[in-house]
Structure formats: structure tokens, C-alpha cells
């Protein structure tokens, strides 16, 4: 049977060479058939084994060890071809296998010598590699009859081929995730079997969870040696059998004698993972932390909030001041985070960021240690960078994922504003908090650890978010109120109630209702200071609309004066409730602090109930200090008829100017 198969290969080779020499358009039959065989071999045998192994590993949680599973192979010859389903003449050689989890597995488990789940996975992975190696050995010896040219064709399908390296391709490869997981520096093996083996090795043999820093170095060293042994043996075997061809190194590269010796033998993705195991572990920890952060930002409900900060207003209003609060010593209360509500997402992300920094501090002892590999010494800086990247993720994901709500829903905008203020507050001292914790006086992280540069972006996002929402609310107030009182100034000459006056009252009620609705959304979210400034801004918008109409009125009747005075009093009372729903006097006092137009609005309200004598007296008392001379003169002319007292008062105002 072997001689007949060899004769068939020789005949197909001759036909293939004839097709090429005659420029025939027909495909190379031999290569086509081997490619089909390779695809079927991968789809029906190799892929299911690898997929099942990866599934078993990913289903394990905690510190559970993957059970050792070995395969027992038997090779038999079937002399009666009629019993087979295929139309084969002559005897056939059949390779059979079955799983074993008995004494052999127990012996291998004892040979590992520890209970580490990660070394257990690597040992189990060696059984899978051995399975693939046995299948390829059978194909090499029994099917291809040790012909390297045929093995090379199958290797191109299963493992892929190398490509010549160039500056551009090397740069693009270094930026890809495949390169992080284990791509060759001298070419790319992108066949389905190689890609799956690299992926399974990455997922199952490299821990994604944090390992104790006390035995991190020894644990990774043990796993690395196990990985090197298994992958080097496998890749050396497939290289020798012709399934893979070792790529040539670039003439521009400079390697040590030992490195060149190893590169000449193995420059393949699997061995790349083993050679750079510490670096791969650092990258996987980084990707795992960033993945946890991304899932936290995308999958958790952004509307859930938690309370943070210090209730400064409560301490300010108690009769004892701040003497019981150590943060108030020497005015330090200016630097505390005022009580507000932030999203649970932001709180959890900050916790994750702290965990990354804690792990970075624990691993900083490896920096500069001559007994530790250079790759492992990069773990601490990698985790520090990851902590910073978590904060970048927040600024990239939240405004995008919730952009519509942030721009239209006041509460969501306030939550994002508070989140940014929360992060900016902590970033001011976050670097100083961890800087001194890093080991070693010459540790570069002690010199460069900082998060202060992240403060301006967070503050800018906070200002842009809340400022944009306030501007939108001001536009809505203008639409609600402004359109209804556009003719209010002309109606003030009337001596009796008119439609425009009713519209003015309705508009005021609607405007206050709108601001009160915002107050309910923001009072429990924003800090007292930000809430006061936001409400003051919106109340000023409402006041400005009415002041503009009254100041421009050409004539104001006595009845209209009483109406304006009553309307303005209603406006100030309604606005005071926004600042203090319990005490009207307290709300009035806060309103004077937060609203730039409060005193001006109140002064005009008082003016409407005054006589010329009262106005003259009020001028001496400074009641109208928020109203300019020309504005007050215009009001006097609109309200009072021509008289000697009016002329004297106007002359006095003119002389003061």
C-alpha cells in the first residue's frame, strides 16, 4: 500500500510540474487535494480538541485546577477494505485515541508538585500539544510518507507562512493585538491551527488575575520553564518534519550568540509567548483590568448614585462652627470635596484604579532587581499606566454611551459633572498618595508618578457638561416666558387688568415651575455651592426677562405699578423657595448671594409702591444702588407725571451722574 501511495504522489508531482511548465490554467491538483485534507483535518479533529480544552479552562472559577487529561493512541491495520465506508483498495492504517483520566493523570498531577491552578493548566495544555503533535506525526509518516514537500503544503494551510519583514509591516504588527498575544517578529503565522493554539495558550496558560507579589517571580518562572519545554519540543518537531520552515533573520538585526542560536531554531508565536512570558503576563493583566473597567462602564446602570464628600453647609450652620472637624483647621475646608452624589460606576472605577495602583506598588520591588528579568520589572510601570488608562476610558465611554441623556436630561448631566469633579479632586493628590509607597529610592516611578495632568480634562468636561445644560435650560425659560410677555411693557399704561397682565402672571408661574422641576432633579445630586450657582443663573434669566420689559415701558399707570410690585414679590418668594424650602428669610438671603439681579429686581419692586418723597429717601439709604441713574430716571418719567418734585429729583439724579 505504501509503494502504491508513493507512486501516486510521484505521478501527481509530474502532472503538477507539467501544468506549471505549460502555463495551464488548471489548479495544481496535488496542492488542492492536500489543502482540502488539511482543512478537514483541522475542522474535524484538531479544532474540536482545542475548543473543548479552552472551554474546560474558562469554565473553571476560583483556584480550581483543570484535571489532567491524557490521550492513549493505538494504531491498527485494517486488511479488509470493504468494511470501511470509503472506496479504498488494499489495507488501511487507522489511528484511534481515547481520553484517560486515571492513574496516568494522577501521576502527572503529583509530578507537577504543587496545587497551583496555573501550572495545572500548563500541564494540561501539554497534553493537548502532545495530541496535535501525534496527529501530525501520523500524517507525516503514514500519509505523506515523510515527504517534506507535502508536509510543507499542509503546514502552509494549518500554520500559515512567513512574510518578509519591513519597516511598515513591523510597525503595524507591533500595534496589533495578535502581536501582544504572540506574533513572530520575523514574519506572521496566520494559519487557523497556529492562531487557535496561540489564542488557547494565551487564554489558559497566562493568568489574568493578580498573583501574590511575594511569590510572583517564582510562580512565573516555573510556568515559563514549563511553557518553554512544551512549546519548544512541539515547534522543533514540526520544523524537523517540514510542516514549518524557520524564517530567516534580518541582516540588520544584532543578536547575541545565544539569542541567534535560539532564533535560528525557534522564531514562532508559541515559543514567543514562552520566551516573553513575564511581558505577556503584564500585558494580560493590563488588558484584564481595562476589560473590567470597560465592562463596568458599559454594563452597569449609570443612573445609580452614591453619596460622597463632606456636608460643609451643615457644619457651617451649627452653632459651634468647625471646631469638631479636623479638616477645617487653618481653613482646610476649602480643599475638601463638598457633599454631592456621584454615579456608582465612577465610585467603582475609582476603586478599580486604586487596586491597580496597589498592585503596581506591590510589584515595584522588582524594578532594578538584578535577579529579576527586565520584562517582570516592567510590570509595575505597566499597572501604573493601566490606572491612568482607566480614567481615560471613563472620559471616552461615558459621554459617548450616554451622550443623548447627558445633553437632554438635567439629572444625568449633573451626575456626569459630579463624576468629573470627583475624579479631578482625587487626581490632585492621587499621585502623591502613592509616590512614596514605591520601593527603592531610585525607583523611576517615585519621580514620575502623577495624575495631576488629568485634572484639567476632567474639569473641562465637568464645565462643558453642566454649562451646556444650564444654557439649554435658559433657552427653555426664554421660550416659556419670553414669548408670553413680549408686549408686557406696552400694556403697563393701562389702568385696569388686561390680557397681557394675565399672560405675565401665567408666564411667571410656568417659569418658576420649570426651575422648581430642575431644583428637584439637582438638589440631591449637586453640591450646595454648585446647586446655588446653577439656580442663581436660571433665576437671573427669569428676572432679566421681566426687568427688561419694565425698564423699557414708556408709561406705567398706578394700577400697573401695584401689579408689577405684586408680581415681582411673587417672583422673589417663589425663587427664595428654590434656595431654602423651609425658611423664606433664609431663601431670600441665599438668593441675594447667588443671584446677580436679586437686589436690582427687589429695588424695582419697591420702587413701584413708592412716592417721589419715598424715592428721594430711599436714594439716601442706598436702596437703588443696583439701579443706574439713567434707568431710575426712565422709571420716574414713566410712573410720575410732570411736576416740580419730579423735576428736582431728576435734576438731582443727573447731577449725581
XYZ file of C-alpha atoms in Angstrom:
657
model
C 0.000 0.000 0.000
C 2.870 2.411 0.841
C 4.534 1.839 -2.528
C 1.257 2.477 -4.371
C 0.739 5.726 -2.441
C 4.296 6.805 -3.214
C 3.759 6.066 -6.905
C 0.571 8.146 -6.823
C 2.429 11.093 -5.252
C 5.131 10.842 -7.910
C 2.549 10.819 -10.687
C 0.720 13.833 -9.265
C 4.013 15.675 -8.895
C 4.846 15.060 -12.550
C 1.401 16.247 -13.639
C 1.716 19.340 -11.482
C 5.087 20.249 -12.945
C 3.694 19.708 -16.453
C 0.751 22.034 -15.731
C 3.085 24.753 -14.496
C 5.501 24.462 -17.421
C 2.696 24.590 -19.970
C 1.039 27.615 -18.324
C -2.142 25.630 -17.877
C -4.971 27.466 -16.121
C -5.923 24.328 -14.166
C -5.098 24.286 -10.478
C -2.314 22.211 -9.020
C -4.286 19.075 -8.227
C -1.878 17.788 -5.595
C -1.758 21.052 -3.647
C -5.518 21.423 -3.945
C -6.188 17.954 -2.552
C -3.719 18.400 0.317
C -5.286 21.752 1.149
C -8.708 20.099 1.319
C -7.272 17.325 3.503
C -5.630 19.901 5.787
C -8.867 21.831 6.220
C -10.819 18.668 7.048
C -8.112 17.542 9.478
C -8.349 20.859 11.312
C -12.154 21.138 11.277
C -12.952 17.564 12.320
C -10.097 16.683 14.708
C -7.790 19.485 15.834
C -10.225 22.373 16.228
C -12.736 20.428 18.409
C -9.944 19.266 20.743
C -8.579 22.792 21.190
C -12.046 24.306 21.580
C -13.049 21.750 24.202
C -9.856 22.352 26.167
C -10.331 26.132 26.157
C -13.964 25.749 27.191
C -12.998 23.497 30.102
C -10.410 26.027 31.269
C -12.677 29.058 31.019
C -15.444 27.226 32.883
C -13.149 26.813 35.878
C -13.505 29.513 38.508
C -11.504 30.472 41.555
C -8.486 28.257 42.228
C -9.932 25.087 40.728
C -7.340 23.083 38.861
C -8.042 21.736 35.410
C -7.922 17.921 35.656
C -5.087 16.277 33.772
C -6.376 14.548 30.650
C -4.073 12.372 28.572
C -4.796 10.579 25.322
C -3.967 6.949 24.595
C -3.286 6.340 20.904
C -3.460 2.993 19.148
C -2.541 2.299 15.551
C -4.013 -0.673 13.751
C -4.092 -2.031 10.224
C -7.371 -2.985 8.633
C -6.741 -5.593 5.955
C -10.394 -5.786 4.838
C -11.077 -2.553 2.990
C -14.679 -3.495 2.308
C -15.544 -2.744 5.917
C -14.681 0.908 5.501
C -17.093 3.498 4.228
C -14.630 4.851 1.648
C -13.815 3.075 -1.597
C -10.279 2.079 -0.653
C -8.442 -0.840 -2.169
C -5.993 -2.732 -0.016
C -5.199 -2.461 3.696
C -5.691 0.788 5.642
C -3.852 2.129 8.685
C -6.153 3.609 11.313
C -5.141 5.860 14.233
C -7.509 5.747 17.201
C -7.416 7.526 20.553
C -9.361 7.933 23.754
C -9.194 10.134 26.834
C -7.711 8.878 30.063
C -8.193 10.456 33.480
C -6.998 7.563 35.586
C -3.689 6.650 37.190
C -1.671 8.387 34.497
C -3.333 11.692 35.243
C -2.816 11.271 38.986
C 0.851 10.548 38.434
C 1.245 13.659 36.286
C -0.516 15.738 38.903
C 1.920 14.536 41.536
C 4.806 15.253 39.181
C 3.794 18.904 38.989
C 4.402 19.085 42.710
C 2.027 21.879 43.725
C -1.594 22.909 43.782
C -1.190 25.954 41.558
C -4.117 26.167 39.175
C -1.993 27.940 36.573
C 0.752 25.290 36.463
C -2.022 22.719 36.311
C -3.410 24.399 33.200
C 0.016 24.442 31.570
C 0.482 20.747 32.271
C -2.954 20.020 30.831
C -2.072 22.185 27.816
C 0.984 19.980 27.256
C -1.365 17.024 26.738
C -3.216 18.950 24.054
C 0.060 19.899 22.361
C 1.114 16.261 22.523
C -2.184 15.297 20.885
C -1.612 17.705 17.979
C 1.978 16.507 17.671
C 0.870 12.847 17.478
C -1.699 13.613 14.777
C 0.863 15.493 12.683
C 3.416 12.708 13.197
C 0.917 10.161 11.888
C 0.207 12.358 8.861
C 3.937 12.833 8.236
C 4.852 9.163 8.451
C 1.760 7.282 7.292
C 0.031 9.632 4.873
C 2.778 11.812 3.382
C 5.457 9.124 3.716
C 7.910 11.638 5.227
C 7.872 13.848 2.136
C 8.729 17.361 3.276
C 7.211 18.993 0.193
C 3.799 17.556 1.053
C 4.146 18.432 4.739
C 5.064 21.961 3.717
C 1.799 22.321 1.787
C -0.213 21.193 4.816
C 1.866 23.419 7.072
C 1.057 26.433 4.908
C -2.656 25.722 5.394
C -2.558 24.903 9.120
C 0.165 27.230 10.362
C 0.448 29.859 7.632
C 3.631 31.193 6.131
C 6.083 33.922 6.944
C 6.221 37.244 5.199
C 9.296 39.333 4.635
C 9.672 41.945 7.322
C 9.777 45.618 6.514
C 9.622 48.804 8.482
C 5.937 49.266 7.777
C 4.871 45.692 8.457
C 6.920 45.521 11.639
C 5.317 48.726 12.887
C 1.805 47.568 12.088
C 2.483 44.169 13.668
C 3.700 45.770 16.872
C 0.441 47.720 17.152
C -1.828 44.706 16.730
C -3.407 42.584 19.441
C -2.072 39.469 17.672
C 1.447 40.698 18.342
C 0.665 41.145 22.047
C -0.720 37.611 22.209
C 2.301 36.183 20.467
C 3.173 37.041 16.885
C 6.556 36.365 15.317
C 8.889 39.292 14.995
C 10.232 37.938 11.717
C 7.018 37.014 9.993
C 3.408 36.195 10.643
C 1.968 32.711 11.078
C -1.731 33.236 10.474
C -2.953 29.716 9.742
C -6.064 28.599 11.641
C -4.269 25.989 13.749
C -1.449 28.316 14.761
C -3.837 31.167 15.555
C -6.049 28.927 17.684
C -3.103 27.380 19.523
C -1.691 30.828 20.270
C -5.108 32.036 21.428
C -5.694 28.990 23.649
C -2.193 29.307 25.093
C -2.842 32.998 25.829
C -6.235 32.349 27.416
C -5.372 29.283 29.506
C -1.669 29.401 30.369
C -1.240 33.072 31.273
C -3.003 34.144 34.494
C -5.287 37.129 34.134
C -5.856 37.504 37.864
C -3.438 39.154 40.235
C -0.821 36.844 41.745
C 0.680 37.451 45.207
C 3.776 39.615 44.834
C 5.612 37.511 47.430
C 5.876 34.507 45.123
C 5.090 36.134 41.778
C 8.623 35.804 40.451
C 8.969 32.124 41.332
C 5.482 31.254 40.060
C 6.028 32.904 36.695
C 9.478 31.327 36.412
C 8.045 27.838 36.971
C 5.289 28.382 34.415
C 7.737 29.881 31.928
C 10.050 26.865 32.114
C 7.119 24.507 31.630
C 5.898 26.539 28.662
C 9.368 26.628 27.105
C 9.744 22.887 27.378
C 6.388 22.021 25.831
C 6.321 24.626 23.069
C 9.970 24.261 22.086
C 9.610 20.487 21.743
C 6.462 20.861 19.662
C 7.792 23.540 17.336
C 11.124 21.795 16.895
C 9.278 18.638 15.903
C 7.029 20.319 13.307
C 10.059 22.182 11.942
C 12.004 18.967 11.529
C 9.080 17.264 9.806
C 8.694 20.113 7.331
C 5.310 21.448 8.429
C 7.038 24.722 9.284
C 10.097 26.421 7.873
C 12.126 28.659 10.144
C 12.148 32.215 8.779
C 15.406 33.965 8.069
C 16.502 36.735 10.370
C 17.038 40.212 9.018
C 20.587 41.164 8.188
C 20.135 44.437 10.072
C 19.353 42.738 13.390
C 22.030 42.318 16.017
C 21.631 39.353 18.378
C 23.868 37.733 20.938
C 25.260 34.327 20.145
C 22.774 32.596 22.442
C 19.851 34.623 21.089
C 20.835 33.942 17.479
C 21.134 30.248 18.214
C 17.627 30.186 19.613
C 16.231 32.359 16.803
C 17.681 30.007 14.222
C 15.760 27.166 15.808
C 12.522 28.732 17.008
C 11.044 32.058 15.962
C 7.420 31.064 16.232
C 4.419 32.536 18.067
C 4.051 29.773 20.640
C 7.680 29.925 21.698
C 7.443 33.715 21.639
C 4.820 33.510 24.404
C 7.075 31.212 26.413
C 10.220 33.307 25.896
C 8.488 36.550 26.885
C 6.158 35.073 29.488
C 6.608 37.858 32.052
C 5.874 40.543 29.453
C 2.804 38.620 28.257
C 1.601 38.335 31.852
C 1.984 42.091 32.323
C 0.073 42.793 29.116
C -2.677 40.344 30.033
C -3.050 41.917 33.477
C -3.353 45.283 31.771
C -5.951 44.008 29.301
C -7.889 42.263 32.082
C -8.055 45.415 34.213
C -9.048 47.552 31.233
C -11.641 44.958 30.241
C -13.083 45.025 33.767
C -13.193 48.811 33.603
C -14.854 48.794 30.200
C -17.486 46.285 31.323
C -18.111 48.360 34.432
C -18.675 51.488 32.340
C -20.850 49.855 29.696
C -22.873 47.244 31.564
C -23.682 48.932 34.889
C -26.579 51.338 35.340
C -25.138 54.844 35.180
C -28.160 56.310 36.960
C -27.414 54.654 40.316
C -25.687 57.118 42.634
C -23.792 57.106 45.920
C -23.087 59.983 48.297
C -19.553 61.303 48.720
C -17.868 64.304 50.314
C -18.348 66.413 53.441
C -21.547 68.287 54.305
C -19.888 71.680 54.715
C -23.170 73.605 54.968
C -24.316 71.585 57.981
C -21.060 72.229 59.793
C -21.195 75.898 58.870
C -24.714 76.327 60.215
C -24.250 74.567 63.535
C -23.594 76.926 66.392
C -20.135 75.529 67.059
C -18.518 76.226 63.740
C -15.854 73.753 62.627
C -14.027 73.013 65.818
C -15.088 69.355 65.756
C -13.942 68.921 62.165
C -10.178 68.443 61.732
C -10.442 69.264 58.044
C -11.380 72.843 58.914
C -8.121 73.599 60.707
C -6.470 76.644 59.169
C -9.185 76.939 56.545
C -8.575 73.478 55.062
C -12.293 73.071 54.427
C -11.657 74.868 51.140
C -9.911 71.735 49.910
C -12.439 69.083 50.915
C -14.859 67.555 48.448
C -18.272 69.021 49.200
C -21.157 66.636 49.721
C -22.693 65.510 46.433
C -23.870 62.396 44.627
C -21.766 60.568 42.038
C -22.553 57.529 39.947
C -21.865 54.095 41.406
C -19.939 53.481 38.187
C -17.474 56.289 38.973
C -17.048 55.070 42.543
C -16.354 51.501 41.404
C -13.954 52.699 38.705
C -12.002 54.680 41.280
C -11.807 51.546 43.428
C -10.516 49.570 40.444
C -7.978 52.310 39.788
C -6.772 52.097 43.386
C -6.450 48.320 43.149
C -4.303 48.708 40.030
C -2.065 51.197 41.843
C -1.851 48.963 44.919
C -0.742 46.090 42.700
C 1.755 48.388 40.992
C 3.217 49.320 44.374
C 3.476 45.655 45.388
C 5.355 44.841 42.168
C 7.668 47.863 42.353
C 10.204 45.837 44.324
C 11.153 44.063 41.097
C 12.367 47.305 39.475
C 16.154 47.376 39.369
C 16.483 43.907 40.913
C 19.299 42.136 39.008
C 17.832 38.759 39.915
C 14.566 39.586 38.125
C 14.056 39.665 34.373
C 13.652 43.013 32.657
C 10.162 42.055 31.491
C 8.955 41.478 35.060
C 10.414 44.788 36.190
C 8.086 46.447 33.654
C 5.005 45.053 35.416
C 4.809 47.904 37.932
C 5.016 50.699 35.300
C 2.501 48.809 33.163
C -0.011 48.737 36.013
C 0.591 52.431 36.720
C -0.142 53.169 33.065
C -3.249 50.980 33.289
C -4.594 53.012 36.215
C -4.282 56.158 34.112
C -5.909 54.457 31.132
C -8.928 53.533 33.253
C -9.604 57.228 33.754
C -9.172 57.846 30.031
C -11.733 55.092 29.418
C -14.264 56.968 31.533
C -13.853 60.181 29.551
C -14.080 58.247 26.290
C -17.003 55.911 27.039
C -19.483 57.707 29.306
C -20.002 60.873 27.199
C -20.400 58.659 24.126
C -22.597 55.915 25.571
C -24.899 58.358 27.384
C -24.481 61.391 25.143
C -28.176 61.778 24.378
C -29.222 61.676 28.039
C -26.395 63.965 29.123
C -27.497 66.621 26.650
C -31.228 66.401 27.422
C -31.758 65.089 30.971
C -30.661 67.508 33.742
C -30.064 64.805 36.353
C -27.752 62.775 34.098
C -25.790 65.894 33.196
C -25.416 66.710 36.899
C -24.209 63.172 37.663
C -21.533 63.353 34.951
C -20.499 66.800 36.212
C -20.104 65.431 39.744
C -18.199 62.376 38.500
C -15.702 64.620 36.747
C -15.355 66.859 39.814
C -14.877 63.729 41.942
C -12.094 62.397 39.717
C -10.440 65.816 39.398
C -10.488 66.228 43.197
C -8.809 62.860 43.788
C -6.310 63.246 40.956
C -4.856 66.334 42.638
C -3.302 64.188 45.374
C -3.566 60.660 43.961
C -0.006 60.639 42.653
C 1.402 61.997 45.930
C -0.560 59.365 47.825
C 1.233 56.529 46.017
C 4.556 58.124 45.109
C 6.216 57.401 48.441
C 4.873 53.857 48.547
C 7.009 52.654 45.639
C 10.042 50.643 46.696
C 13.584 51.908 46.172
C 14.922 55.418 46.422
C 15.961 55.420 42.749
C 12.675 53.986 41.538
C 11.683 55.991 38.478
C 8.011 55.729 39.456
C 8.707 57.679 42.631
C 9.856 60.527 40.426
C 7.227 60.427 37.683
C 4.078 59.084 39.390
C 1.485 61.803 38.894
C -2.143 62.187 37.960
C -2.316 65.979 38.138
C -2.247 66.253 34.346
C -5.648 64.517 34.262
C -7.275 67.261 36.359
C -7.775 69.844 33.554
C -9.501 67.382 31.168
C -11.930 66.311 33.891
C -12.629 69.900 34.930
C -13.164 70.900 31.319
C -15.612 68.035 30.795
C -17.455 68.985 34.003
C -17.745 72.639 32.981
C -18.783 71.761 29.451
C -21.439 69.315 30.640
C -23.067 71.476 33.318
C -22.540 74.719 31.456
C -24.165 73.296 28.346
C -27.148 72.031 30.339
C -27.664 75.416 32.045
C -27.549 77.188 28.687
C -30.188 74.806 27.327
C -32.395 75.457 30.350
C -32.010 79.215 29.908
C -33.179 78.843 26.313
C -36.205 76.861 27.508
C -37.043 79.570 30.076
C -36.795 82.152 27.324
C -39.220 80.111 25.212
C -41.635 79.567 28.117
C -41.636 83.125 29.476
C -40.229 85.448 26.853
C -42.794 84.698 24.152
C -45.695 85.420 26.550
C -44.517 88.802 27.824
C -43.211 90.304 24.592
C -45.924 93.042 24.725
C -45.963 93.425 28.504
C -44.178 96.831 28.555
C -46.784 98.449 26.301
C -49.676 97.136 28.401
C -48.386 98.854 31.561
C -50.036 102.158 30.579
C -53.456 100.579 31.161
C -55.427 101.499 34.302
C -57.146 98.131 34.527
C -56.293 94.463 34.160
C -55.634 93.414 30.582
C -54.826 90.127 28.878
C -51.098 90.884 28.815
C -51.051 91.106 32.615
C -52.674 87.692 32.948
C -50.141 86.323 30.460
C -47.330 87.802 32.536
C -48.616 86.052 35.675
C -49.057 82.767 33.809
C -45.569 83.056 32.336
C -44.094 83.664 35.798
C -45.881 80.606 37.196
C -44.657 78.478 34.283
C -41.097 79.778 34.594
C -40.936 79.112 38.331
C -42.452 75.662 37.833
C -39.773 74.820 35.279
C -36.970 75.971 37.566
C -38.589 74.178 40.527
C -38.615 70.968 38.475
C -34.875 71.385 37.844
C -34.398 72.046 41.552
C -35.940 68.685 42.415
C -33.579 66.938 39.991
C -30.436 68.751 41.149
C -30.883 69.384 44.882
C -29.945 65.821 45.922
C -27.218 65.481 43.278
C -25.192 68.684 43.126
C -23.125 70.111 45.937
C -24.610 73.091 47.758
C -22.289 75.556 46.057
C -22.833 74.274 42.509
C -26.585 73.962 43.080
C -26.770 77.548 44.352
C -24.835 78.928 41.397
C -26.918 76.935 38.906
C -30.223 78.065 40.419
C -28.975 81.646 40.682
C -28.092 81.643 36.993
C -31.554 80.434 35.978
C -33.388 82.812 38.350
C -31.368 85.695 36.910
C -32.580 84.673 33.454
C -36.190 84.839 34.640
C -35.682 88.180 36.419
C -33.949 89.665 33.394
C -36.945 88.991 31.138
C -39.296 90.962 33.431
C -36.818 93.719 34.231
C -36.203 94.292 30.548
C -39.933 94.813 29.923
C -40.460 97.155 32.887
C -37.346 99.242 32.267
C -38.366 99.833 28.650
C -42.010 100.736 29.422
C -42.768 104.244 28.098
C -45.610 104.765 30.579
C -46.692 102.912 33.734
C -50.058 103.580 35.356
C -50.681 103.495 39.107
C -52.647 100.262 38.768
C -49.846 98.768 36.713
C -47.351 99.786 39.397
C -49.258 97.802 42.003
C -49.458 94.839 39.605
C -45.737 94.923 38.860
C -44.900 95.184 42.556
C -47.116 92.199 43.418
C -45.774 90.159 40.507
C -42.163 90.863 41.450
C -42.852 89.922 45.087
C -44.323 86.609 43.924
C -41.223 86.049 41.814
C -38.822 86.668 44.716
C -40.832 84.465 47.103
C -41.007 81.644 44.561
C -37.300 81.959 43.860
C -36.426 82.015 47.577
C -38.126 78.621 47.988
C -35.666 77.187 45.470
C -32.755 78.016 47.759
C -34.380 77.210 51.104
C -37.775 75.461 51.039
C -38.090 75.733 54.844
C -37.235 79.356 55.674
C -38.378 82.220 53.456
C -35.914 84.600 55.093
C -33.080 82.113 54.635
C -34.011 81.660 50.992
C -34.035 85.440 50.493
C -30.560 85.758 51.983
C -29.167 82.961 49.817
C -30.882 84.461 46.780
C -29.070 87.766 47.346
C -25.760 85.859 47.371
C -26.431 83.609 44.386
C -28.392 85.895 42.037
C -26.692 88.857 40.448
C -30.027 90.563 39.708
C -31.751 89.893 43.052
C -31.185 93.328 44.613
C -31.919 95.084 41.334
C -35.170 93.122 40.961
C -36.144 93.842 44.576
C -35.337 97.538 44.195
C -37.625 97.880 41.167
C -40.360 96.045 43.079
C -40.048 98.518 45.974
C -39.956 101.463 43.576
C -43.415 100.629 42.248
C -45.018 101.291 45.673
C -43.069 104.490 46.460
C -43.899 108.158 46.174
C -41.372 110.733 44.993
C -40.564 111.552 48.602
C -40.056 107.883 49.401
C -37.770 107.530 46.394
C -35.715 110.519 47.490
C -35.330 108.994 50.951
C -34.503 105.566 49.533
C -31.779 107.111 47.403
C -30.126 108.457 50.524
C -30.335 104.999 52.138
C -28.787 103.258 49.109
C -31.851 101.189 48.219
C -31.294 101.815 44.495
C -27.543 101.303 44.382
C -28.061 98.339 41.991
C -30.035 100.542 39.559
C -28.187 103.027 37.357
C -29.088 106.720 37.275
C -30.466 106.691 33.708
C -32.570 103.614 34.473
C -34.029 105.192 37.600
C -34.715 108.417 35.699
C -36.518 106.454 32.999
C -38.705 104.737 35.605
C -39.551 108.059 37.292
C -40.584 109.559 33.962
C -42.742 106.514 33.149
C -44.518 106.381 36.526
C -44.898 110.020 37.638
C -46.475 112.941 35.843
C -44.583 116.161 35.242
C -44.210 118.159 38.478
C -41.770 120.331 40.342
C -40.806 117.482 42.696
C -40.199 115.167 39.760
C -38.012 117.771 38.044
C -35.968 118.321 41.188
C -35.471 114.585 41.657
C -34.438 114.075 38.031
C -32.058 117.016 38.290
C -30.548 115.510 41.426
C -30.039 112.185 39.638
C -28.459 113.943 36.681
C -26.054 115.860 38.901
C -25.022 112.629 40.680
C -24.111 111.033 37.374
